[in-house]
Coordinates of C-alpha atoms in Angstrom, one line a residue:
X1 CA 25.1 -6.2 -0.4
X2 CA 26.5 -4.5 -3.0
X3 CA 23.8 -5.9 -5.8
X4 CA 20.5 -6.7 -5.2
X5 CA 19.3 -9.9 -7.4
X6 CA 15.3 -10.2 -7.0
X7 CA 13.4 -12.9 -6.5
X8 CA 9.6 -11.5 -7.7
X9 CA 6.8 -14.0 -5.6
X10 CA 3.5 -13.2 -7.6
X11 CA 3.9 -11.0 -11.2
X12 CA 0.6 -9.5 -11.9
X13 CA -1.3 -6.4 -12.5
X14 CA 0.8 -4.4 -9.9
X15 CA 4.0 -5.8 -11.4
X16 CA 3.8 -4.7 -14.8
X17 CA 4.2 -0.4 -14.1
X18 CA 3.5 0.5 -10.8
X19 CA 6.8 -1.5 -9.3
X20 CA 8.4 -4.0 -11.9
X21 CA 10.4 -2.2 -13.7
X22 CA 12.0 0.0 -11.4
X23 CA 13.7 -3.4 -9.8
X24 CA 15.4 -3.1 -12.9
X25 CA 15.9 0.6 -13.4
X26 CA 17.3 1.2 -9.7
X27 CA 21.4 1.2 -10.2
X28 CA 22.4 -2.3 -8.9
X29 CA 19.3 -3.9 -8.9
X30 CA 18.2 -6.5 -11.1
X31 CA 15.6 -9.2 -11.4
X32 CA 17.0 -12.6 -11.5
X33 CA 14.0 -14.8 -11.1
X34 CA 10.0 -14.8 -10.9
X35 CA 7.2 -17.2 -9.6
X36 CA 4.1 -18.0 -9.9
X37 CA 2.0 -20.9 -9.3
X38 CA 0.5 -21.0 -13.0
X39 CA 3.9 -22.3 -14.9
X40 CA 2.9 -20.3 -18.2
X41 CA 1.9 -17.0 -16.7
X42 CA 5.8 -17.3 -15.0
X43 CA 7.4 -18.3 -18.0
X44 CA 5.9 -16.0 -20.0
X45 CA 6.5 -12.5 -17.9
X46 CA 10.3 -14.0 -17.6
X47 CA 10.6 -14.2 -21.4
X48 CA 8.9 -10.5 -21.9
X49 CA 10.7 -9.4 -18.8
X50 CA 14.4 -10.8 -19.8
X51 CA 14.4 -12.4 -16.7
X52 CA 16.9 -15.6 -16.8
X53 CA 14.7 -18.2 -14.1
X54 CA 11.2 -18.6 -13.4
X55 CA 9.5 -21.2 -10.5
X56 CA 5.7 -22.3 -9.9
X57 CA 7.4 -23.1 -6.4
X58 CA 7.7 -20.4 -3.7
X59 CA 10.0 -22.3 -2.0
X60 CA 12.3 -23.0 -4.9
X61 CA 13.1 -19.2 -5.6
X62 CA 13.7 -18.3 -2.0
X63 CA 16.2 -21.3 -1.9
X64 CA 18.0 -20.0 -5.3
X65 CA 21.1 -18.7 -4.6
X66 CA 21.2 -16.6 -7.0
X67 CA 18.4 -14.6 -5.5
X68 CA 19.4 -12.1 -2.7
X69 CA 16.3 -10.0 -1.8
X70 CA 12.3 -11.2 -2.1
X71 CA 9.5 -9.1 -3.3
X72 CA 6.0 -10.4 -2.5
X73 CA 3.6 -9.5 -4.9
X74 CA 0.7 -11.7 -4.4
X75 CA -2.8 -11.2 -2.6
X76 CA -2.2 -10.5 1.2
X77 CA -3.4 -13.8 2.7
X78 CA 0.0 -15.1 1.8
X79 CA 2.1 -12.2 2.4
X80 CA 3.2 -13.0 6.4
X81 CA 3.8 -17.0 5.0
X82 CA 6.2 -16.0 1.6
X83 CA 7.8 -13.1 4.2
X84 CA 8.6 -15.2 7.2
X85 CA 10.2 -18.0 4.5
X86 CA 12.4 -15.6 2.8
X87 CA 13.5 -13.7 6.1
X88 CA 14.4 -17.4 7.7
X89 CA 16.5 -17.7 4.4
X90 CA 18.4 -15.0 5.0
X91 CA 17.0 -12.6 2.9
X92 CA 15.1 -9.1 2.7
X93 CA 11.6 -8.8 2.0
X94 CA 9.6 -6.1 -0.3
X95 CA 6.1 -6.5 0.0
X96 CA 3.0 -5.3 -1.6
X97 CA 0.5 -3.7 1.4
X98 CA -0.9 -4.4 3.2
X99 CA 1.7 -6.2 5.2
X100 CA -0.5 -8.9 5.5
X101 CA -4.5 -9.7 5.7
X102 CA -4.6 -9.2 9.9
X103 CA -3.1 -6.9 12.5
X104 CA -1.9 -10.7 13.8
X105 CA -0.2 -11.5 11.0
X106 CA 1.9 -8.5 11.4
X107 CA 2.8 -8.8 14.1
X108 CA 4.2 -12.4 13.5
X109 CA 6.1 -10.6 10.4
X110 CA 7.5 -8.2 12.4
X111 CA 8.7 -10.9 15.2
X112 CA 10.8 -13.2 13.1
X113 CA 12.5 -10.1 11.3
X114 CA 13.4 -9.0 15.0
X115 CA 14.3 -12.5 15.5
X116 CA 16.6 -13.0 12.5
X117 CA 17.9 -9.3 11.9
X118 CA 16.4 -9.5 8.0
X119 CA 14.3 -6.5 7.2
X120 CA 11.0 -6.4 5.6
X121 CA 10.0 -3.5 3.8
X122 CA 6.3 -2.5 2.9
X123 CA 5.5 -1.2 -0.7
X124 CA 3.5 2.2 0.8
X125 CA 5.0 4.3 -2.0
X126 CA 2.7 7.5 -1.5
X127 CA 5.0 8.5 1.4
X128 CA 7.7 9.0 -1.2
X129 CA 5.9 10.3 -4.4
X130 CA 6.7 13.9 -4.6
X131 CA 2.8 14.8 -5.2
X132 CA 2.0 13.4 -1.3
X133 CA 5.5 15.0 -0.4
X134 CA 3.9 18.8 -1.4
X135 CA 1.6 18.0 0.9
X136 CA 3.5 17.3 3.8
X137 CA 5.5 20.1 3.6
X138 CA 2.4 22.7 3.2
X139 CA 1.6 21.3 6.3
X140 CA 4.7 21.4 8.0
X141 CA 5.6 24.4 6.9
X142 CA 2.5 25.3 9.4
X143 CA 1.0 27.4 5.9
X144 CA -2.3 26.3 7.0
X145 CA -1.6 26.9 10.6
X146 CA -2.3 24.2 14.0
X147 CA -4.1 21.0 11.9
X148 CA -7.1 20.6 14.2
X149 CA -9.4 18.1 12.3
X150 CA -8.6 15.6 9.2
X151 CA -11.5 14.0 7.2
X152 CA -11.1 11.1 4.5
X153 CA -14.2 10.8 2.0
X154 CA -14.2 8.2 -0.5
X155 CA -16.8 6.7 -2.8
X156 CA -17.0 5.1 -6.4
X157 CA -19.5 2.8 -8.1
X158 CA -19.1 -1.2 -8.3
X159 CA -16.8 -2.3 -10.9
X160 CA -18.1 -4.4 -13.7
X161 CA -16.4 -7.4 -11.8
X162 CA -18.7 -7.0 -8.3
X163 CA -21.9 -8.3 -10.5
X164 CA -20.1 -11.8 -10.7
X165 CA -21.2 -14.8 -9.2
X166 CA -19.5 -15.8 -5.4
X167 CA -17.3 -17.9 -7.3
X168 CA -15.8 -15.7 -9.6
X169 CA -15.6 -12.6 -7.5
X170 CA -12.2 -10.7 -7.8
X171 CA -9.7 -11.4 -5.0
X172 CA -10.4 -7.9 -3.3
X173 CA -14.2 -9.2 -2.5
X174 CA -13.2 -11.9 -0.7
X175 CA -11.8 -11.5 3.0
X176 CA -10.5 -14.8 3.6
X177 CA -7.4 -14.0 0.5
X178 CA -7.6 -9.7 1.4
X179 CA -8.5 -8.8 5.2
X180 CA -11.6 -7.7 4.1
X181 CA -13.4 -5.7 0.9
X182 CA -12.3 -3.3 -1.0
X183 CA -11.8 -1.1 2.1
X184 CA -8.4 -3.2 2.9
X185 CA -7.1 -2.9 -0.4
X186 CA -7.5 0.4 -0.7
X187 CA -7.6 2.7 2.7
X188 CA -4.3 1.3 3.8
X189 CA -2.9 4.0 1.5
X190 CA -5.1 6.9 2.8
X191 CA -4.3 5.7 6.5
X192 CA -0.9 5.1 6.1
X193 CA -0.4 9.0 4.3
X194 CA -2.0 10.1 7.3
X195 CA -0.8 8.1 10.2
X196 CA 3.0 9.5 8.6
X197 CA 2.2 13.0 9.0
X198 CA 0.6 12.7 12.2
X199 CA 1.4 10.0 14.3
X200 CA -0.2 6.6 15.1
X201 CA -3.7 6.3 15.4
X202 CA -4.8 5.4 19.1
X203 CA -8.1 5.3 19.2
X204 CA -10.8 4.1 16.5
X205 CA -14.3 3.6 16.2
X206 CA -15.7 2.2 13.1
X207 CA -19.1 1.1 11.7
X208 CA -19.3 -1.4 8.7
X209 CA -22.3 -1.8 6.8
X210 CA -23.2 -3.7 3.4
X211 CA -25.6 -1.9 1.0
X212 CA -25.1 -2.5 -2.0
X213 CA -25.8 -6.6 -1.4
X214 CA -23.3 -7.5 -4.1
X215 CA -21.2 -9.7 -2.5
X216 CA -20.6 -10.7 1.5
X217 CA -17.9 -8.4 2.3
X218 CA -18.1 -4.8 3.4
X219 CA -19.0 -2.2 0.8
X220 CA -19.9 1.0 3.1
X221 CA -17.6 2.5 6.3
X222 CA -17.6 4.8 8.5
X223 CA -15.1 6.0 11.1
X224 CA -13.7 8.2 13.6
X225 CA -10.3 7.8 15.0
X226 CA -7.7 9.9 17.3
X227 CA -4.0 10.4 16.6
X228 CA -1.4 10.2 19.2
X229 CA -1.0 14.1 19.2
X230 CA -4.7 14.4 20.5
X231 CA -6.1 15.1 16.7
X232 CA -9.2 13.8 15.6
X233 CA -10.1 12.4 12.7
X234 CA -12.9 10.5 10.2
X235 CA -13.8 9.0 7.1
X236 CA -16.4 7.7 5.1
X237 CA -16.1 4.9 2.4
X238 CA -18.5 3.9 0.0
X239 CA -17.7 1.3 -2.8
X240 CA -21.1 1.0 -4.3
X241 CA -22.1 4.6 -4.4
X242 CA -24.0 6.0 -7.8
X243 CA -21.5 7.7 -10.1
X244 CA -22.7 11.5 -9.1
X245 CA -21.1 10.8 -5.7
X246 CA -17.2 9.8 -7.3
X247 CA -15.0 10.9 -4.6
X248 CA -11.4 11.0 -3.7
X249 CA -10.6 13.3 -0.9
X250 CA -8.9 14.5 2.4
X251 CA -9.0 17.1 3.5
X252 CA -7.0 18.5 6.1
X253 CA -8.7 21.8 8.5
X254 CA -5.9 24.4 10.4
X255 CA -6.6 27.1 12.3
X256 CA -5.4 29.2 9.8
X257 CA -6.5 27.5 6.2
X258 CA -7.2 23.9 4.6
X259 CA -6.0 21.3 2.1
X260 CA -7.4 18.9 0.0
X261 CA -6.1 16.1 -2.0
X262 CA -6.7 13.0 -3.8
X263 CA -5.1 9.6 -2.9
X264 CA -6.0 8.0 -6.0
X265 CA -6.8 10.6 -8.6
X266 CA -3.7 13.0 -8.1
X267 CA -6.4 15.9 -8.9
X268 CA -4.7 18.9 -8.0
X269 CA -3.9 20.0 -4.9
X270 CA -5.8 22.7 -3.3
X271 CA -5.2 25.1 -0.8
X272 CA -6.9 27.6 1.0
X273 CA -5.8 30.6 3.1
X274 CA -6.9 34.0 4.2
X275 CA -4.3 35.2 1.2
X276 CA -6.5 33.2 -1.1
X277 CA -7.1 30.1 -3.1
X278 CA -5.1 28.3 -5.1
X279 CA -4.4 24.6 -7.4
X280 CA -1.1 22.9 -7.3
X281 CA -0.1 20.3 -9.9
X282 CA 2.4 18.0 -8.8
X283 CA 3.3 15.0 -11.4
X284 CA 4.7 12.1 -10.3
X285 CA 7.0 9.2 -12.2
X286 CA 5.4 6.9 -14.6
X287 CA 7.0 4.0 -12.7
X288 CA 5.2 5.5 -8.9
X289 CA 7.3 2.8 -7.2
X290 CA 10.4 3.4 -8.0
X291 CA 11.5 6.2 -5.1
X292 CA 10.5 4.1 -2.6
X293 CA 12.5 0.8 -4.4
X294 CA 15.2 3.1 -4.9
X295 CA 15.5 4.0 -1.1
X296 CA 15.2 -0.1 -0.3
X297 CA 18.0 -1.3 -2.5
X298 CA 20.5 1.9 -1.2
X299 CA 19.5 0.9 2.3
X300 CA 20.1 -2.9 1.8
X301 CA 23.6 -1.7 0.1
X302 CA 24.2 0.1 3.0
X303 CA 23.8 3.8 1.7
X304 CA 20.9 5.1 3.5
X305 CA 18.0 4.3 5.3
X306 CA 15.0 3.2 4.7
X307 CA 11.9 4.1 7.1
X308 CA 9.3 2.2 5.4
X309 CA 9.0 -1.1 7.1
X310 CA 6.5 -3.8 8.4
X311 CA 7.1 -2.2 12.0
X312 CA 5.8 1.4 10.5
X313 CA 3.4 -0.4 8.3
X314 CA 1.5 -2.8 11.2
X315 CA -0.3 0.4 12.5
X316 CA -2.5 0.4 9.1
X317 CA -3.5 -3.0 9.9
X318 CA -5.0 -2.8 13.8
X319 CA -6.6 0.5 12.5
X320 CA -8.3 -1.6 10.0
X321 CA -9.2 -4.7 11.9
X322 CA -10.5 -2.5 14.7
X323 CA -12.9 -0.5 12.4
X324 CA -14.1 -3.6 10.7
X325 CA -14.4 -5.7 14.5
X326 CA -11.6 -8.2 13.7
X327 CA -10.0 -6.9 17.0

């Protein structure tokens, strides 16, 4: 494939910085056609976005042939059904994480792209931003010495939107369209950082509470979890917490110094050795999805390779689904 002509399922909130416009920016990329099921919200991004077709039918845009490559931006409850369409059309998938809302549905992803050849790609851009990339490299350049203990902590107050009725709660707060709470929107990117700089997680125990009472799904988790290299791990999550106790943080122990980090924040990054402390500022692009697009369209054109797929991304899910009991 020479150019890659996008098909975009979903164009919402995460479509409008974070990823739309490098489909566009990428040298030959472009965005051909959009969907969604609310016929003026599609026509209305197409005309903003110079984009020549828009569907309300899923099916429709996959079946255009003017469309080449998919990306899936909707909530994940539909993400294994729109991928598993597109790949039995023929054609590479880009989707939003996680992969889908179950380790099951994975894994059904990730059997028809075997099946067909097509690949599916997973939109777990932290492993390329150069900010997350500093921080690989202080630890493999072994500056804090043997890693011998990792520790997530998390924890913000409810959003304005988790005081609504059952009926008008936000996507995120309701399992049956996310996996879960805000837990599976959000810790896929801290466990997915993690699991790429130190292996698969094999073991994981998890216990899921709900404290705040403001809606049924989770809102409060703890874990603790072993890599395949033998290293332990655990986090904490909190999603109700009271403002004083705003956190975003690993922080990875060596035998010879730490690191800490935000996930979400992109606070500086600090390290700590027997040579001292010290703060590292590492900015990132204004469009944070666009190395990570930029690697997929060069890999579907056949000029490198790209190691972010729904095989590498599954491992998130059956992490999550055995801390929250799914599995």
């Amino acid at each position: 494939m020479k150019e890659i002509r996008w098909g975009f399922i979903g164009c919402g909130e995460v479509t409008e910085k974070k990823s739309g416009p490098a489909f566009s920016d990428v040298a030959g990329s472009s965005v051909v056609a959009v969907m969604s099921r609310r016929e003026e919200h599609a026509r209305n991004y197409a005309v903003r976005r110079n984009i020549p077709k828009w569907y309300t039918d899923a099916q429709e845009l996959i079946d255009d042939p003017d469309v080449n490559a998919v990306y899936i931006a909707t909530p994940p409850s539909s993400h294994a059904t729109y991928a598993i369409m597109a790949m039995k059309a023929g054609k590479p998938v880009y989707v939003e994480k996680p992969l889908a809302a179950s380790y099951e549905d994975c894994a059904r992803v990730n059997r028809i792209s075997e099946q067909t050849g097509i690949p599916c790609f997973v939109a777990y851009y932290r492993r390329y931003l150069p900010y997350f990339q500093k921080v690989r490299q202080i630890v493999d350049d072994g500056i804090i010495g043997r890693v011998i203990n990792v520790h997530i902590r998390f924890a913000v107050p409810p959003r304005e939107l988790d005081y609504g009725q059952a009926g008008q709660l936000p996507w995120r707060l309701q399992p049956d369209i996310a996996g879960g709470g805000y837990f599976y929107d959000l810790a896929p990117h801290q466990l997915d950082l993690l699991q790429e700089m130190f292996g698969v997680i094999l073991d994981v125990h998890g216990i899921v509470a709900n404290r705040g009472g403001l809606y049924a799904a989770e809102d409060t988790v703890s874990a603790c979890f072993r890599f395949e290299n033998g290293l332990p791990g655990s986090a904490s999550w909190c999603f109700v917490a009271h403002e004083s106790a705003h956190e975003d943080r690993i922080e990875i122990v060596g035998d010879r110094g730490s690191l800490s980090f935000s996930v979400f924040d992109y606070k500086p990054i600090r390290l700590h050795t027997s040579e001292g402390s010290q703060t590292l500022e590492v900015p990132n692009p204004p469009c944070v999805q666009f190395p990570l697009i930029k690697n997929v369209v060069e890999h579907l054109q056949g000029l490198s390779v790209c190691t972010c797929t729904s095989v590498s991304a599954t491992p998130v899910n059956w992490v999550m689904d055995r801390i929250l009991g799914k599995i």
